[in-house]
Amino acid sequence: MKCICSNVHDDVSKGLQREYFVYFVPHCTVVCEKILEEENVYNLMTIGEYPLYIVPLDEDVLSFELDLAYKESQVDRDTSSLWHIAKAIHKLEFSFGVIPNVRAKGKASVRVADILNRMQAEEPVNSPYMVVPEINTLILLDREVDMVTLMLSQLTYEGLLDEASYRRNPEAATRTTFRNKKGQILK
């Protein structure tokens, strides 16, 4: 935020008149708004949010792009990320129908399920085209309930990302060089 403010201040000092647009993904935080206000650039900008909660990585793999959610909820005791997870699932229901079976294992998962139930009550998913939901069951697991399983399989989240990025960018993969006893490169 300080870098953005610095650029705006530089333009203003040079007498440049520009339009500034800042979009937050998936949401704007109070801290960011405060910094813009303290630096006296808030009124010079158009501020928006792009609610990108879920990114499709493959046909049946969806990723929540909330990198700090676990740390925020477990260490900082900030549960706002749980609301964003529930909101993402609720938005998904508008496309695929209400998920009839939601199972939760762990305190945070139960909280997400509760928030999701409240969202469904406050803003019901009513679509004349959705008779049968496309997603039958949603299983929410806390990372604290089962931390080890993620590390036992090659099909971890990070492994899937590596695999997906290799298919799209094979030149980004690391190359292994083999040398014989004399130090000559083998092909």
mmCIF file of C-alpha atoms in Angstrom:
data_model
loop_
_atom_site.group_PDB
_atom_site.id
_atom_site.type_symbol
_atom_site.label_atom_id
_atom_site.label_comp_id
_atom_site.label_asym_id
_atom_site.label_seq_id
_atom_site.Cartn_x
_atom_site.Cartn_y
_atom_site.Cartn_z
ATOM 1 C CA MET A 1 0.000 0.000 0.000
ATOM 2 C CA LYS A 2 2.886 2.322 0.801
ATOM 3 C CA CYS A 3 4.323 1.707 -2.675
ATOM 4 C CA ILE A 4 1.009 2.650 -4.315
ATOM 5 C CA CYS A 5 0.828 5.781 -2.172
ATOM 6 C CA SER A 6 4.404 6.673 -3.067
ATOM 7 C CA ASN A 7 3.630 6.434 -6.799
ATOM 8 C CA VAL A 8 0.579 8.662 -6.407
ATOM 9 C CA HIS A 9 2.570 11.211 -4.394
ATOM 10 C CA ASP A 10 5.280 11.239 -7.106
ATOM 11 C CA ASP A 11 2.676 11.904 -9.809
ATOM 12 C CA VAL A 12 1.055 14.677 -7.770
ATOM 13 C CA SER A 13 4.428 16.347 -7.081
ATOM 14 C CA LYS A 14 5.185 16.295 -10.828
ATOM 15 C CA GLY A 15 1.795 17.850 -11.565
ATOM 16 C CA LEU A 16 0.502 14.787 -13.417
ATOM 17 C CA GLN A 17 -3.236 14.238 -13.340
ATOM 18 C CA ARG A 18 -4.211 10.604 -13.625
ATOM 19 C CA GLU A 19 -7.044 8.344 -12.686
ATOM 20 C CA TYR A 20 -6.114 5.681 -10.161
ATOM 21 C CA PHE A 21 -7.941 2.384 -9.756
ATOM 22 C CA VAL A 22 -7.140 -0.082 -6.997
ATOM 23 C CA TYR A 23 -8.921 -3.439 -6.939
ATOM 24 C CA PHE A 24 -8.587 -5.817 -4.043
ATOM 25 C CA VAL A 25 -8.862 -9.573 -4.533
ATOM 26 C CA PRO A 26 -11.000 -11.039 -2.980
ATOM 27 C CA HIS A 27 -11.805 -8.137 -0.623
ATOM 28 C CA CYS A 28 -10.534 -4.834 0.719
ATOM 29 C CA THR A 29 -9.302 -4.721 4.289
ATOM 30 C CA VAL A 30 -9.755 -1.926 6.792
ATOM 31 C CA VAL A 31 -5.976 -1.691 7.212
ATOM 32 C CA CYS A 32 -5.482 -0.968 3.512
ATOM 33 C CA GLU A 33 -8.172 1.718 3.541
ATOM 34 C CA LYS A 34 -6.610 3.283 6.650
ATOM 35 C CA ILE A 35 -3.180 3.488 4.989
ATOM 36 C CA LEU A 36 -4.680 5.160 1.908
ATOM 37 C CA GLU A 37 -6.503 7.639 4.132
ATOM 38 C CA GLU A 38 -3.398 8.373 6.246
ATOM 39 C CA GLU A 39 -1.370 9.013 3.092
ATOM 40 C CA ASN A 40 -4.122 11.368 1.803
ATOM 41 C CA VAL A 41 -4.621 9.462 -1.453
ATOM 42 C CA TYR A 42 -7.893 7.670 -0.676
ATOM 43 C CA ASN A 43 -10.015 10.378 -2.329
ATOM 44 C CA LEU A 44 -7.826 10.321 -5.460
ATOM 45 C CA MET A 45 -8.620 6.666 -6.177
ATOM 46 C CA THR A 46 -11.444 4.529 -7.343
ATOM 47 C CA ILE A 47 -11.407 1.504 -5.078
ATOM 48 C CA GLY A 48 -13.119 -1.770 -5.862
ATOM 49 C CA GLU A 49 -13.170 -5.430 -4.967
ATOM 50 C CA TYR A 50 -13.045 -8.467 -7.209
ATOM 51 C CA PRO A 51 -14.551 -11.342 -5.208
ATOM 52 C CA LEU A 52 -12.401 -14.128 -6.639
ATOM 53 C CA TYR A 53 -12.672 -16.775 -3.946
ATOM 54 C CA ILE A 54 -12.226 -20.027 -5.816
ATOM 55 C CA VAL A 55 -9.806 -20.672 -8.662
ATOM 56 C CA PRO A 56 -10.366 -23.781 -10.819
ATOM 57 C CA LEU A 57 -7.122 -25.693 -11.246
ATOM 58 C CA ASP A 58 -8.577 -28.655 -13.107
ATOM 59 C CA GLU A 59 -11.983 -30.097 -13.993
ATOM 60 C CA ASP A 60 -12.627 -31.312 -10.462
ATOM 61 C CA VAL A 61 -10.058 -29.374 -8.408
ATOM 62 C CA LEU A 62 -10.969 -25.994 -6.947
ATOM 63 C CA SER A 63 -8.606 -23.933 -4.836
ATOM 64 C CA PHE A 64 -9.373 -21.345 -2.180
ATOM 65 C CA GLU A 65 -6.780 -18.652 -2.690
ATOM 66 C CA LEU A 66 -6.632 -17.566 0.934
ATOM 67 C CA ASP A 67 -2.976 -18.199 1.669
ATOM 68 C CA LEU A 68 -3.010 -16.913 5.232
ATOM 69 C CA ALA A 69 -6.356 -18.370 6.321
ATOM 70 C CA TYR A 70 -4.889 -21.059 8.568
ATOM 71 C CA LYS A 71 -2.470 -18.661 10.269
ATOM 72 C CA GLU A 72 -5.129 -15.981 10.663
ATOM 73 C CA SER A 73 -7.662 -18.322 12.231
ATOM 74 C CA GLN A 74 -5.302 -20.372 14.407
ATOM 75 C CA VAL A 75 -2.550 -17.940 15.431
ATOM 76 C CA ASP A 76 -4.139 -14.490 15.112
ATOM 77 C CA ARG A 77 -7.634 -15.706 16.097
ATOM 78 C CA ASP A 78 -9.060 -13.733 13.157
ATOM 79 C CA THR A 79 -11.966 -15.777 11.820
ATOM 80 C CA SER A 80 -12.854 -13.480 8.916
ATOM 81 C CA SER A 81 -11.308 -15.963 6.474
ATOM 82 C CA LEU A 82 -13.915 -18.528 7.576
ATOM 83 C CA TRP A 83 -16.645 -16.113 6.463
ATOM 84 C CA HIS A 84 -14.922 -15.761 3.075
ATOM 85 C CA ILE A 85 -14.744 -19.544 2.675
ATOM 86 C CA ALA A 86 -18.465 -19.854 3.461
ATOM 87 C CA LYS A 87 -19.206 -17.001 1.032
ATOM 88 C CA ALA A 88 -17.251 -18.770 -1.717
ATOM 89 C CA ILE A 89 -19.216 -21.990 -1.154
ATOM 90 C CA HIS A 90 -22.480 -20.038 -1.140
ATOM 91 C CA LYS A 91 -21.566 -18.381 -4.465
ATOM 92 C CA LEU A 92 -20.791 -21.844 -5.827
ATOM 93 C CA GLU A 93 -24.292 -22.937 -4.828
ATOM 94 C CA PHE A 94 -25.801 -20.221 -7.027
ATOM 95 C CA SER A 95 -24.190 -21.965 -10.005
ATOM 96 C CA PHE A 96 -24.624 -25.621 -9.038
ATOM 97 C CA GLY A 97 -27.558 -25.688 -6.617
ATOM 98 C CA VAL A 98 -27.772 -25.963 -2.847
ATOM 99 C CA ILE A 99 -25.464 -28.667 -1.541
ATOM 100 C CA PRO A 100 -27.801 -30.966 0.438
ATOM 101 C CA ASN A 101 -25.177 -32.763 2.540
ATOM 102 C CA VAL A 102 -22.579 -30.684 4.351
ATOM 103 C CA ARG A 103 -20.280 -32.565 6.718
ATOM 104 C CA ALA A 104 -17.737 -30.783 8.904
ATOM 105 C CA LYS A 105 -14.862 -32.167 10.948
ATOM 106 C CA GLY A 106 -13.081 -29.740 13.256
ATOM 107 C CA LYS A 107 -13.983 -26.488 14.991
ATOM 108 C CA ALA A 108 -13.272 -24.160 12.076
ATOM 109 C CA SER A 109 -15.112 -26.415 9.623
ATOM 110 C CA VAL A 110 -18.174 -26.508 11.870
ATOM 111 C CA ARG A 111 -18.032 -22.728 12.028
ATOM 112 C CA VAL A 112 -17.870 -22.496 8.208
ATOM 113 C CA ALA A 113 -20.877 -24.834 7.957
ATOM 114 C CA ASP A 114 -22.812 -22.677 10.465
ATOM 115 C CA ILE A 115 -21.990 -19.494 8.565
ATOM 116 C CA LEU A 116 -23.034 -21.199 5.320
ATOM 117 C CA ASN A 117 -26.384 -22.203 6.868
ATOM 118 C CA ARG A 118 -26.978 -18.600 7.956
ATOM 119 C CA MET A 119 -26.112 -17.334 4.480
ATOM 120 C CA GLN A 120 -28.546 -19.818 2.929
ATOM 121 C CA ALA A 121 -31.289 -18.612 5.291
ATOM 122 C CA GLU A 122 -30.578 -14.914 4.641
ATOM 123 C CA GLU A 123 -30.052 -15.229 0.884
ATOM 124 C CA PRO A 124 -31.682 -18.424 -0.391
ATOM 125 C CA VAL A 125 -30.512 -19.973 -3.631
ATOM 126 C CA ASN A 126 -33.641 -19.886 -5.763
ATOM 127 C CA SER A 127 -33.130 -20.943 -9.332
ATOM 128 C CA PRO A 128 -35.929 -22.277 -11.510
ATOM 129 C CA TYR A 129 -33.346 -24.188 -13.550
ATOM 130 C CA MET A 130 -31.867 -26.058 -10.592
ATOM 131 C CA VAL A 131 -34.059 -29.013 -9.729
ATOM 132 C CA VAL A 132 -31.345 -31.440 -8.670
ATOM 133 C CA PRO A 133 -28.095 -30.032 -7.257
ATOM 134 C CA GLU A 134 -24.958 -30.991 -9.168
ATOM 135 C CA ILE A 135 -22.914 -31.316 -5.968
ATOM 136 C CA ASN A 136 -24.327 -33.931 -3.606
ATOM 137 C CA THR A 137 -21.965 -33.752 -0.630
ATOM 138 C CA LEU A 138 -19.480 -31.228 0.704
ATOM 139 C CA ILE A 139 -16.915 -32.426 3.216
ATOM 140 C CA LEU A 140 -15.140 -29.712 5.189
ATOM 141 C CA LEU A 141 -11.973 -30.792 7.005
ATOM 142 C CA ASP A 142 -9.891 -28.635 9.297
ATOM 143 C CA ARG A 143 -6.214 -28.740 8.625
ATOM 144 C CA GLU A 144 -5.654 -29.105 12.384
ATOM 145 C CA VAL A 145 -7.739 -32.307 12.432
ATOM 146 C CA ASP A 146 -5.470 -34.088 9.966
ATOM 147 C CA MET A 147 -2.185 -32.330 9.212
ATOM 148 C CA VAL A 148 -0.185 -35.426 8.339
ATOM 149 C CA THR A 149 -2.278 -36.834 5.472
ATOM 150 C CA LEU A 150 -1.507 -33.831 3.291
ATOM 151 C CA MET A 151 2.176 -34.705 3.432
ATOM 152 C CA LEU A 152 1.862 -38.462 2.813
ATOM 153 C CA SER A 153 0.666 -38.330 -0.779
ATOM 154 C CA GLN A 154 2.184 -37.099 -4.016
ATOM 155 C CA LEU A 155 -1.241 -35.659 -4.751
ATOM 156 C CA THR A 156 -0.867 -32.781 -2.348
ATOM 157 C CA TYR A 157 -2.111 -29.331 -3.206
ATOM 158 C CA GLU A 158 1.437 -28.231 -4.017
ATOM 159 C CA GLY A 159 2.031 -31.321 -6.133
ATOM 160 C CA LEU A 160 -1.138 -30.666 -8.119
ATOM 161 C CA LEU A 161 -0.025 -27.079 -8.711
ATOM 162 C CA ASP A 162 3.391 -28.252 -9.886
ATOM 163 C CA GLU A 163 1.782 -30.766 -12.199
ATOM 164 C CA ALA A 164 -0.682 -28.223 -13.585
ATOM 165 C CA SER A 165 1.997 -25.554 -14.115
ATOM 166 C CA TYR A 166 4.339 -28.087 -15.782
ATOM 167 C CA ARG A 167 1.657 -28.939 -18.352
ATOM 168 C CA ARG A 168 1.181 -25.272 -19.161
ATOM 169 C CA ASN A 169 4.850 -24.218 -18.878
ATOM 170 C CA PRO A 170 7.150 -27.206 -19.435
ATOM 171 C CA GLU A 171 10.158 -24.900 -19.794
ATOM 172 C CA ALA A 172 9.675 -23.845 -16.168
ATOM 173 C CA ALA A 173 10.451 -27.353 -14.936
ATOM 174 C CA THR A 174 13.901 -27.881 -13.480
ATOM 175 C CA ARG A 175 16.282 -29.871 -15.594
ATOM 176 C CA THR A 176 18.539 -32.484 -14.033
ATOM 177 C CA THR A 177 22.066 -32.818 -15.366
ATOM 178 C CA PHE A 178 23.856 -36.151 -15.076
ATOM 179 C CA ARG A 179 27.661 -36.331 -15.145
ATOM 180 C CA ASN A 180 29.959 -39.311 -15.444
ATOM 181 C CA LYS A 181 32.969 -39.937 -13.181
ATOM 182 C CA LYS A 182 35.156 -37.640 -15.313
ATOM 183 C CA GLY A 183 32.674 -34.774 -14.902
ATOM 184 C CA GLN A 184 31.422 -34.908 -18.495
ATOM 185 C CA ILE A 185 27.735 -34.171 -19.036
ATOM 186 C CA LEU A 186 25.709 -37.189 -20.131
ATOM 187 C CA LYS A 187 22.901 -36.640 -22.614
#
